[in-house]
PDB file of C-alpha atoms in Angstrom:
ATOM      1  CA  GLU A 355      -0.021  -0.035  -0.081  1.00 84.00           C
ATOM      2  CA  ALA A 356       1.529   3.742  -0.970  1.00 84.00           C
ATOM      3  CA  GLN A 357       1.771   5.544   2.014  1.00 94.00           C
ATOM      4  CA  VAL A 358       3.437   8.333   4.107  1.00 97.00           C
ATOM      5  CA  THR A 359       4.345   7.456   7.476  1.00 97.00           C
ATOM      6  CA  GLN A 360       4.908   9.759  10.364  1.00 97.00           C
ATOM      7  CA  ASN A 361       6.078   9.138  13.881  1.00 97.00           C
ATOM      8  CA  PRO A 362       5.404   9.843  16.434  1.00 96.00           C
ATOM      9  CA  ARG A 363       1.531  10.708  15.835  1.00 96.00           C
ATOM     10  CA  TYR A 364       1.107  12.776  19.394  1.00 96.00           C
ATOM     11  CA  LEU A 365       4.260  14.041  21.461  1.00 96.00           C
ATOM     12  CA  ILE A 366       3.873  16.360  24.299  1.00 96.00           C
ATOM     13  CA  THR A 367       7.368  17.875  25.449  1.00 94.00           C
ATOM     14  CA  VAL A 368       8.970  20.805  26.996  1.00 95.00           C
ATOM     15  CA  THR A 369      10.739  23.953  25.884  1.00 95.00           C
ATOM     16  CA  GLY A 370      14.153  23.410  24.741  1.00 95.00           C
ATOM     17  CA  LYS A 371      14.363  19.554  24.332  1.00 95.00           C
ATOM     18  CA  LYS A 372      15.317  18.610  20.855  1.00 96.00           C
ATOM     19  CA  LEU A 373      13.116  16.192  19.186  1.00 96.00           C
ATOM     20  CA  THR A 374      13.029  14.678  15.875  1.00 97.00           C
ATOM     21  CA  VAL A 375       9.361  13.637  13.817  1.00 98.00           C
ATOM     22  CA  THR A 376      10.427  11.178  11.312  1.00 98.00           C
ATOM     23  CA  CYS A 377       8.763  10.582   7.744  1.00 98.00           C
ATOM     24  CA  SER A 378       8.917   7.995   5.431  1.00 98.00           C
ATOM     25  CA  GLN A 379       7.279   7.074   1.999  1.00 97.00           C
ATOM     26  CA  ASN A 380       7.231   3.781   0.066  1.00 96.00           C
ATOM     27  CA  MET A 381       6.427   5.230  -3.127  1.00 93.00           C
ATOM     28  CA  ASN A 382      10.286   6.265  -4.566  1.00 94.00           C
ATOM     29  CA  HIS A 383       8.998  10.041  -4.684  1.00 92.00           C
ATOM     30  CA  GLU A 384      11.883  12.102  -5.554  1.00 91.00           C
ATOM     31  CA  TYR A 385      10.296  15.206  -3.924  1.00 91.00           C
ATOM     32  CA  MET A 386       9.007  15.358   0.095  1.00 94.00           C
ATOM     33  CA  SER A 387       7.769  18.370   1.961  1.00 95.00           C
ATOM     34  CA  TRP A 388       6.742  19.250   5.577  1.00 97.00           C
ATOM     35  CA  TYR A 389       4.003  21.688   6.635  1.00 97.00           C
ATOM     36  CA  ARG A 390       2.214  22.919   9.546  1.00 97.00           C
ATOM     37  CA  GLN A 391      -1.626  23.230  10.142  1.00 96.00           C
ATOM     38  CA  ASP A 392      -2.685  26.226  12.399  1.00 94.00           C
ATOM     39  CA  PRO A 393      -6.134  27.711  12.746  1.00 90.00           C
ATOM     40  CA  GLY A 394      -7.078  30.413  10.584  1.00 87.00           C
ATOM     41  CA  LEU A 395      -3.641  29.717   8.706  1.00 91.00           C
ATOM     42  CA  GLY A 396      -4.069  26.621   6.899  1.00 91.00           C
ATOM     43  CA  LEU A 397      -1.071  24.844   5.768  1.00 94.00           C
ATOM     44  CA  ARG A 398       2.031  26.235   5.756  1.00 95.00           C
ATOM     45  CA  GLN A 399       5.275  24.923   4.169  1.00 94.00           C
ATOM     46  CA  ILE A 400       8.220  24.728   6.200  1.00 96.00           C
ATOM     47  CA  TYR A 401      10.788  23.111   4.266  1.00 95.00           C
ATOM     48  CA  TYR A 402      10.946  20.645   0.881  1.00 92.00           C
ATOM     49  CA  SER A 403      13.229  18.563  -0.918  1.00 93.00           C
ATOM     50  CA  MET A 404      13.313  17.990  -4.676  1.00 89.00           C
ATOM     51  CA  ASN A 405      15.665  14.933  -4.119  1.00 90.00           C
ATOM     52  CA  VAL A 406      18.496  13.469  -1.956  1.00 94.00           C
ATOM     53  CA  GLU A 407      20.881  16.028  -0.776  1.00 94.00           C
ATOM     54  CA  VAL A 408      18.637  18.913  -2.149  1.00 91.00           C
ATOM     55  CA  THR A 409      16.536  20.876   0.364  1.00 93.00           C
ATOM     56  CA  ASP A 410      14.799  24.711   0.259  1.00 91.00           C
ATOM     57  CA  LYS A 411      13.158  26.556   2.665  1.00 91.00           C
ATOM     58  CA  GLY A 412       9.452  27.046   2.486  1.00 90.00           C
ATOM     59  CA  ASP A 413       7.536  29.677   3.864  1.00 89.00           C
ATOM     60  CA  VAL A 414       7.923  29.063   7.676  1.00 95.00           C
ATOM     61  CA  PRO A 415      11.640  27.551   8.229  1.00 96.00           C
ATOM     62  CA  GLU A 416      12.566  29.226  11.337  1.00 96.00           C
ATOM     63  CA  GLY A 417      13.616  27.087  14.379  1.00 97.00           C
ATOM     64  CA  TYR A 418      13.376  23.841  11.967  1.00 98.00           C
ATOM     65  CA  LYS A 419      16.144  21.576  10.354  1.00 98.00           C
ATOM     66  CA  VAL A 420      15.692  18.970   7.601  1.00 97.00           C
ATOM     67  CA  SER A 421      17.881  16.409   6.103  1.00 96.00           C
ATOM     68  CA  ARG A 422      17.246  14.231   3.043  1.00 97.00           C
ATOM     69  CA  LYS A 423      19.993  11.324   3.059  1.00 97.00           C
ATOM     70  CA  GLU A 424      17.929   8.744   1.599  1.00 96.00           C
ATOM     71  CA  LYS A 425      15.471   8.893  -0.847  1.00 96.00           C
ATOM     72  CA  ARG A 426      12.611   7.227   1.562  1.00 97.00           C
ATOM     73  CA  ASN A 427      13.024   9.469   4.390  1.00 98.00           C
ATOM     74  CA  PHE A 428      12.905  13.089   5.425  1.00 98.00           C
ATOM     75  CA  PRO A 429      12.900  13.778   8.969  1.00 98.00           C
ATOM     76  CA  LEU A 430      11.948  17.176  10.645  1.00 98.00           C
ATOM     77  CA  ILE A 431      14.282  18.375  13.473  1.00 98.00           C
ATOM     78  CA  LEU A 432      13.439  20.911  16.212  1.00 97.00           C
ATOM     79  CA  GLU A 433      16.594  21.403  17.882  1.00 95.00           C
ATOM     80  CA  SER A 434      15.302  23.843  20.703  1.00 96.00           C
ATOM     81  CA  PRO A 435      11.582  23.735  20.346  1.00 96.00           C
ATOM     82  CA  SER A 436       9.234  26.507  21.854  1.00 96.00           C
ATOM     83  CA  PRO A 437       5.870  26.798  22.427  1.00 96.00           C
ATOM     84  CA  ASN A 438       4.972  28.651  19.330  1.00 96.00           C
ATOM     85  CA  GLN A 439       5.762  25.573  17.589  1.00 97.00           C
ATOM     86  CA  THR A 440       2.897  23.690  18.850  1.00 97.00           C
ATOM     87  CA  SER A 441       0.892  22.945  16.009  1.00 97.00           C
ATOM     88  CA  LEU A 442      -0.188  19.688  13.479  1.00 97.00           C
ATOM     89  CA  TYR A 443       2.514  18.739  11.443  1.00 98.00           C
ATOM     90  CA  PHE A 444       1.924  17.061   7.914  1.00 97.00           C
ATOM     91  CA  CYS A 445       4.763  15.045   5.568  1.00 97.00           C
ATOM     92  CA  ALA A 446       4.022  14.871   1.984  1.00 95.00           C
ATOM     93  CA  SER A 447       5.580  13.536  -0.923  1.00 94.00           C
ATOM     94  CA  SER A 448       5.050  13.233  -4.824  1.00 91.00           C
ATOM     95  CA  SER A 449       6.900  12.727  -8.063  1.00 86.00           C
ATOM     96  CA  THR A 450       8.447  15.121  -9.502  1.00 78.00           C
ATOM     97  CA  GLY A 451       7.708  16.967 -13.090  1.00 69.00           C
ATOM     98  CA  THR A 452       4.274  17.379 -13.988  1.00 64.00           C
ATOM     99  CA  ASP A 453       2.789  15.220 -11.186  1.00 65.00           C
ATOM    100  CA  LEU A 454       4.760  17.771  -8.636  1.00 68.00           C
ATOM    101  CA  GLY A 455       1.884  19.160  -6.181  1.00 70.00           C
ATOM    102  CA  THR A 456      -0.702  16.416  -6.501  1.00 82.00           C
ATOM    103  CA  GLN A 457       1.061  15.070  -2.686  1.00 89.00           C
ATOM    104  CA  HIS A 458       0.775  12.327  -1.021  1.00 93.00           C
ATOM    105  CA  PHE A 459       0.224  13.157   2.936  1.00 95.00           C
ATOM    106  CA  GLY A 460       0.689  11.611   6.154  1.00 96.00           C
ATOM    107  CA  ASP A 461      -1.740  11.547   8.744  1.00 95.00           C
ATOM    108  CA  GLY A 462      -0.028  13.857  10.810  1.00 96.00           C
ATOM    109  CA  THR A 463       1.958  14.678  13.977  1.00 97.00           C
ATOM    110  CA  ARG A 464       0.635  16.665  16.977  1.00 97.00           C
ATOM    111  CA  LEU A 465       3.246  18.564  18.563  1.00 97.00           C
ATOM    112  CA  SER A 466       2.804  20.551  21.919  1.00 97.00           C
ATOM    113  CA  ILE A 467       5.594  22.322  23.438  1.00 96.00           C
ATOM    114  CA  LEU A 468       4.983  23.280  27.092  1.00 95.00           C
TER     115      LEU A 468
ATOM    116  CA  ASP B1306       1.168  38.494   3.370  1.00 70.00           C
ATOM    117  CA  GLN B1307      -1.222  35.595   2.337  1.00 78.00           C
ATOM    118  CA  GLN B1308      -0.695  34.866  -1.362  1.00 91.00           C
ATOM    119  CA  VAL B1309      -3.298  32.292  -1.421  1.00 95.00           C
ATOM    120  CA  LYS B1310      -6.861  33.136   0.551  1.00 95.00           C
ATOM    121  CA  GLN B1311      -9.915  31.262   0.837  1.00 96.00           C
ATOM    122  CA  ASN B1312     -11.991  34.122   2.279  1.00 91.00           C
ATOM    123  CA  SER B1313     -15.316  32.034   3.242  1.00 95.00           C
ATOM    124  CA  PRO B1314     -14.223  29.878   6.663  1.00 94.00           C
ATOM    125  CA  SER B1315     -17.228  27.808   6.030  1.00 96.00           C
ATOM    126  CA  LEU B1316     -20.097  26.792   3.813  1.00 97.00           C
ATOM    127  CA  SER B1317     -23.124  24.743   4.349  1.00 98.00           C
ATOM    128  CA  VAL B1318     -25.409  23.144   1.748  1.00 98.00           C
ATOM    129  CA  GLN B1319     -28.099  20.928   0.970  1.00 97.00           C
ATOM    130  CA  GLU B1320     -27.211  17.557  -0.422  1.00 97.00           C
ATOM    131  CA  GLY B1321     -27.967  17.617  -4.121  1.00 97.00           C
ATOM    132  CA  ARG B1322     -27.397  20.879  -4.469  1.00 97.00           C
ATOM    133  CA  ILE B1323     -24.199  22.650  -5.552  1.00 98.00           C
ATOM    134  CA  SER B1324     -21.193  23.630  -3.694  1.00 98.00           C
ATOM    135  CA  ILE B1325     -18.835  26.327  -4.607  1.00 98.00           C
ATOM    136  CA  LEU B1326     -15.812  26.973  -2.916  1.00 98.00           C
ATOM    137  CA  ASN B1327     -13.894  29.979  -3.730  1.00 98.00           C
ATOM    138  CA  CYS B1328     -10.050  30.979  -3.605  1.00 97.00           C
ATOM    139  CA  ASP B1329      -7.972  34.085  -4.524  1.00 97.00           C
ATOM    140  CA  TYR B1330      -4.188  34.495  -5.041  1.00 96.00           C
ATOM    141  CA  THR B1331      -2.121  37.399  -5.722  1.00 94.00           C
ATOM    142  CA  ASN B1332       1.400  35.957  -6.993  1.00 89.00           C
ATOM    143  CA  SER B1333       1.241  35.793 -11.151  1.00 88.00           C
ATOM    144  CA  MET B1334       3.967  33.329 -11.006  1.00 85.00           C
ATOM    145  CA  PHE B1335       1.291  30.373  -9.728  1.00 89.00           C
ATOM    146  CA  ASP B1336       0.616  28.425 -12.621  1.00 85.00           C
ATOM    147  CA  TYR B1337      -0.574  25.273 -11.223  1.00 89.00           C
ATOM    148  CA  PHE B1338      -3.721  25.099  -8.941  1.00 94.00           C
ATOM    149  CA  LEU B1339      -4.646  22.299  -6.962  1.00 94.00           C
ATOM    150  CA  TRP B1340      -7.591  21.580  -4.503  1.00 97.00           C
ATOM    151  CA  TYR B1341      -7.221  19.174  -1.524  1.00 96.00           C
ATOM    152  CA  LYS B1342      -9.840  17.770   0.947  1.00 97.00           C
ATOM    153  CA  LYS B1343      -9.175  16.764   4.548  1.00 96.00           C
ATOM    154  CA  TYR B1344     -11.039  14.932   6.985  1.00 95.00           C
ATOM    155  CA  PRO B1345     -10.679  15.237  10.592  1.00 91.00           C
ATOM    156  CA  ALA B1346      -7.508  13.245  11.960  1.00 89.00           C
ATOM    157  CA  GLU B1347      -6.255  12.562   8.234  1.00 93.00           C
ATOM    158  CA  GLY B1348      -4.052  14.407   5.994  1.00 94.00           C
ATOM    159  CA  PRO B1349      -5.263  16.005   3.200  1.00 95.00           C
ATOM    160  CA  THR B1350      -5.879  14.005   0.040  1.00 95.00           C
ATOM    161  CA  PHE B1351      -5.660  15.236  -3.656  1.00 93.00           C
ATOM    162  CA  LEU B1352      -8.870  16.140  -5.566  1.00 96.00           C
ATOM    163  CA  ILE B1353      -8.259  17.708  -8.624  1.00 95.00           C
ATOM    164  CA  SER B1354      -5.961  20.312 -10.282  1.00 93.00           C
ATOM    165  CA  ILE B1355      -5.743  22.526 -13.170  1.00 94.00           C
ATOM    166  CA  SER B1356      -3.042  24.038 -14.999  1.00 90.00           C
ATOM    167  CA  SER B1357      -3.048  28.059 -16.086  1.00 89.00           C
ATOM    168  CA  ILE B1358      -2.852  27.176 -19.371  1.00 91.00           C
ATOM    169  CA  LYS B1359      -6.767  25.733 -19.149  1.00 93.00           C
ATOM    170  CA  ASP B1360      -9.741  27.559 -17.799  1.00 95.00           C
ATOM    171  CA  LYS B1361     -11.604  24.763 -16.525  1.00 97.00           C
ATOM    172  CA  ASN B1362     -11.204  20.695 -15.699  1.00 96.00           C
ATOM    173  CA  GLU B1363     -13.744  18.409 -14.531  1.00 97.00           C
ATOM    174  CA  ASP B1364     -13.599  15.165 -12.783  1.00 95.00           C
ATOM    175  CA  GLY B1365     -16.682  13.483 -12.296  1.00 97.00           C
ATOM    176  CA  ARG B1366     -18.982  15.505  -9.690  1.00 97.00           C
ATOM    177  CA  PHE B1367     -15.824  17.874  -9.047  1.00 98.00           C
ATOM    178  CA  THR B1368     -15.233  20.799 -11.558  1.00 98.00           C
ATOM    179  CA  VAL B1369     -12.237  23.630 -11.241  1.00 98.00           C
ATOM    180  CA  PHE B1370     -12.556  26.698 -12.894  1.00 98.00           C
ATOM    181  CA  LEU B1371      -9.861  29.360 -13.265  1.00 97.00           C
ATOM    182  CA  ASN B1372      -9.910  32.812 -14.213  1.00 96.00           C
ATOM    183  CA  LYS B1373      -6.443  33.960 -14.173  1.00 94.00           C
ATOM    184  CA  SER B1374      -7.300  37.789 -15.328  1.00 95.00           C
ATOM    185  CA  ALA B1375      -9.049  37.906 -11.954  1.00 96.00           C
ATOM    186  CA  LYS B1376      -6.532  35.529 -10.234  1.00 96.00           C
ATOM    187  CA  HIS B1377      -9.576  33.504  -9.048  1.00 97.00           C
ATOM    188  CA  LEU B1378     -10.257  29.556  -8.937  1.00 96.00           C
ATOM    189  CA  SER B1379     -13.314  27.980  -8.042  1.00 98.00           C
ATOM    190  CA  LEU B1380     -14.406  24.105  -6.794  1.00 98.00           C
ATOM    191  CA  HIS B1381     -17.702  23.043  -7.910  1.00 98.00           C
ATOM    192  CA  ILE B1382     -19.054  19.987  -6.286  1.00 98.00           C
ATOM    193  CA  VAL B1383     -22.424  18.903  -8.261  1.00 97.00           C
ATOM    194  CA  PRO B1384     -24.467  17.066  -6.593  1.00 97.00           C
ATOM    195  CA  SER B1385     -23.088  17.657  -3.063  1.00 98.00           C
ATOM    196  CA  GLN B1386     -23.247  14.690  -0.829  1.00 97.00           C
ATOM    197  CA  PRO B1387     -23.048  14.454   2.882  1.00 97.00           C
ATOM    198  CA  GLY B1388     -19.471  12.307   2.407  1.00 96.00           C
ATOM    199  CA  ASP B1389     -18.408  15.909   0.895  1.00 97.00           C
ATOM    200  CA  SER B1390     -18.305  17.301   4.458  1.00 97.00           C
ATOM    201  CA  ALA B1391     -14.556  18.316   4.889  1.00 97.00           C
ATOM    202  CA  VAL B1392     -12.299  20.916   4.874  1.00 97.00           C
ATOM    203  CA  TYR B1393     -11.420  22.104   1.388  1.00 98.00           C
ATOM    204  CA  PHE B1394      -7.828  23.924   0.737  1.00 97.00           C
ATOM    205  CA  CYS B1395      -7.001  25.333  -2.141  1.00 96.00           C
ATOM    206  CA  ALA B1396      -3.245  25.556  -3.258  1.00 94.00           C
ATOM    207  CA  ALA B1397      -1.015  27.010  -5.641  1.00 93.00           C
ATOM    208  CA  ARG B1398       2.440  25.901  -7.126  1.00 88.00           C
ATOM    209  CA  ASP B1399       4.767  28.435  -7.838  1.00 80.00           C
ATOM    210  CA  ASN B1400       6.714  26.731 -11.220  1.00 70.00           C
ATOM    211  CA  ALA B1401       9.456  28.998 -11.799  1.00 63.00           C
ATOM    212  CA  ALA B1402      11.187  26.559 -13.088  1.00 53.00           C
ATOM    213  CA  GLY B1403      14.978  26.543 -12.217  1.00 53.00           C
ATOM    214  CA  GLY B1404      14.360  29.225  -9.775  1.00 55.00           C
ATOM    215  CA  THR B1405      14.910  29.194  -5.962  1.00 52.00           C
ATOM    216  CA  SER B1406      10.729  28.464  -5.972  1.00 56.00           C
ATOM    217  CA  TYR B1407      10.351  25.698  -7.671  1.00 64.00           C
ATOM    218  CA  GLY B1408       8.754  22.966  -5.563  1.00 75.00           C
ATOM    219  CA  LYS B1409       7.070  25.844  -3.455  1.00 81.00           C
ATOM    220  CA  LEU B1410       3.308  24.913  -2.562  1.00 86.00           C
ATOM    221  CA  THR B1411       1.239  27.661  -1.214  1.00 91.00           C
ATOM    222  CA  PHE B1412      -1.746  26.623   0.698  1.00 94.00           C
ATOM    223  CA  GLY B1413      -5.312  28.766   1.758  1.00 95.00           C
ATOM    224  CA  GLN B1414      -6.639  29.087   4.895  1.00 95.00           C
ATOM    225  CA  GLY B1415      -8.955  26.465   4.044  1.00 95.00           C
ATOM    226  CA  THR B1416     -13.108  26.351   3.966  1.00 97.00           C
ATOM    227  CA  ILE B1417     -15.137  23.674   5.899  1.00 97.00           C
ATOM    228  CA  LEU B1418     -18.158  22.394   4.016  1.00 98.00           C
ATOM    229  CA  THR B1419     -20.922  20.873   5.663  1.00 98.00           C
ATOM    230  CA  VAL B1420     -23.286  19.201   3.334  1.00 97.00           C
ATOM    231  CA  HIS B1421     -26.708  18.662   5.317  1.00 96.00           C
ATOM    232  CA  PRO B1422     -28.987  15.296   4.409  1.00 93.00           C
TER     233      PRO B1422
END
């Protein structure tokens, strides 16, 4: 089954404690992306990756890091989380070319930073 | 500055009637537009898309219209069904191929559609 898997699904943690949200896809997609969803703001892109070792900033990259060492994985790293990063996070993937944009999304990770 | 705007936070329609969801954008570099549907506790799922070289794309009950001069797109659902009740996001792709924005996808705030039986 084609899918994008995020872990954990829920996490409550404290300010300043480094955390990583993993994302893995089994569709051999070149493109992967991270979004956060906040009330009234919709989905905002954090980082995206066009292929292995290629990453670019989205609209809200501050406070986040990503890496793309393997095609299937695209972890999101919060080095020093703060309460304003409390949000619902989605990872997505797609092929490139004309299909870029018709992304497959994971089911989300709800982060609470106290 | 919100480059993609869905100005209606919610829409309520009767089963069998038409649902029209609207989206406005400001960036003239957007050349590919998409609609996603999202149910609670799930990730968004792709619904339908349209290239800027077209003004209409149809897929079953779903039709997307694009008015480039007005920088406006809309999603029509006919007939609406209770199972269509969800949050709908429009999104735009900044397809400046070779530019630093290639691969950026900008979403609107979403519209909650409720279809009553």
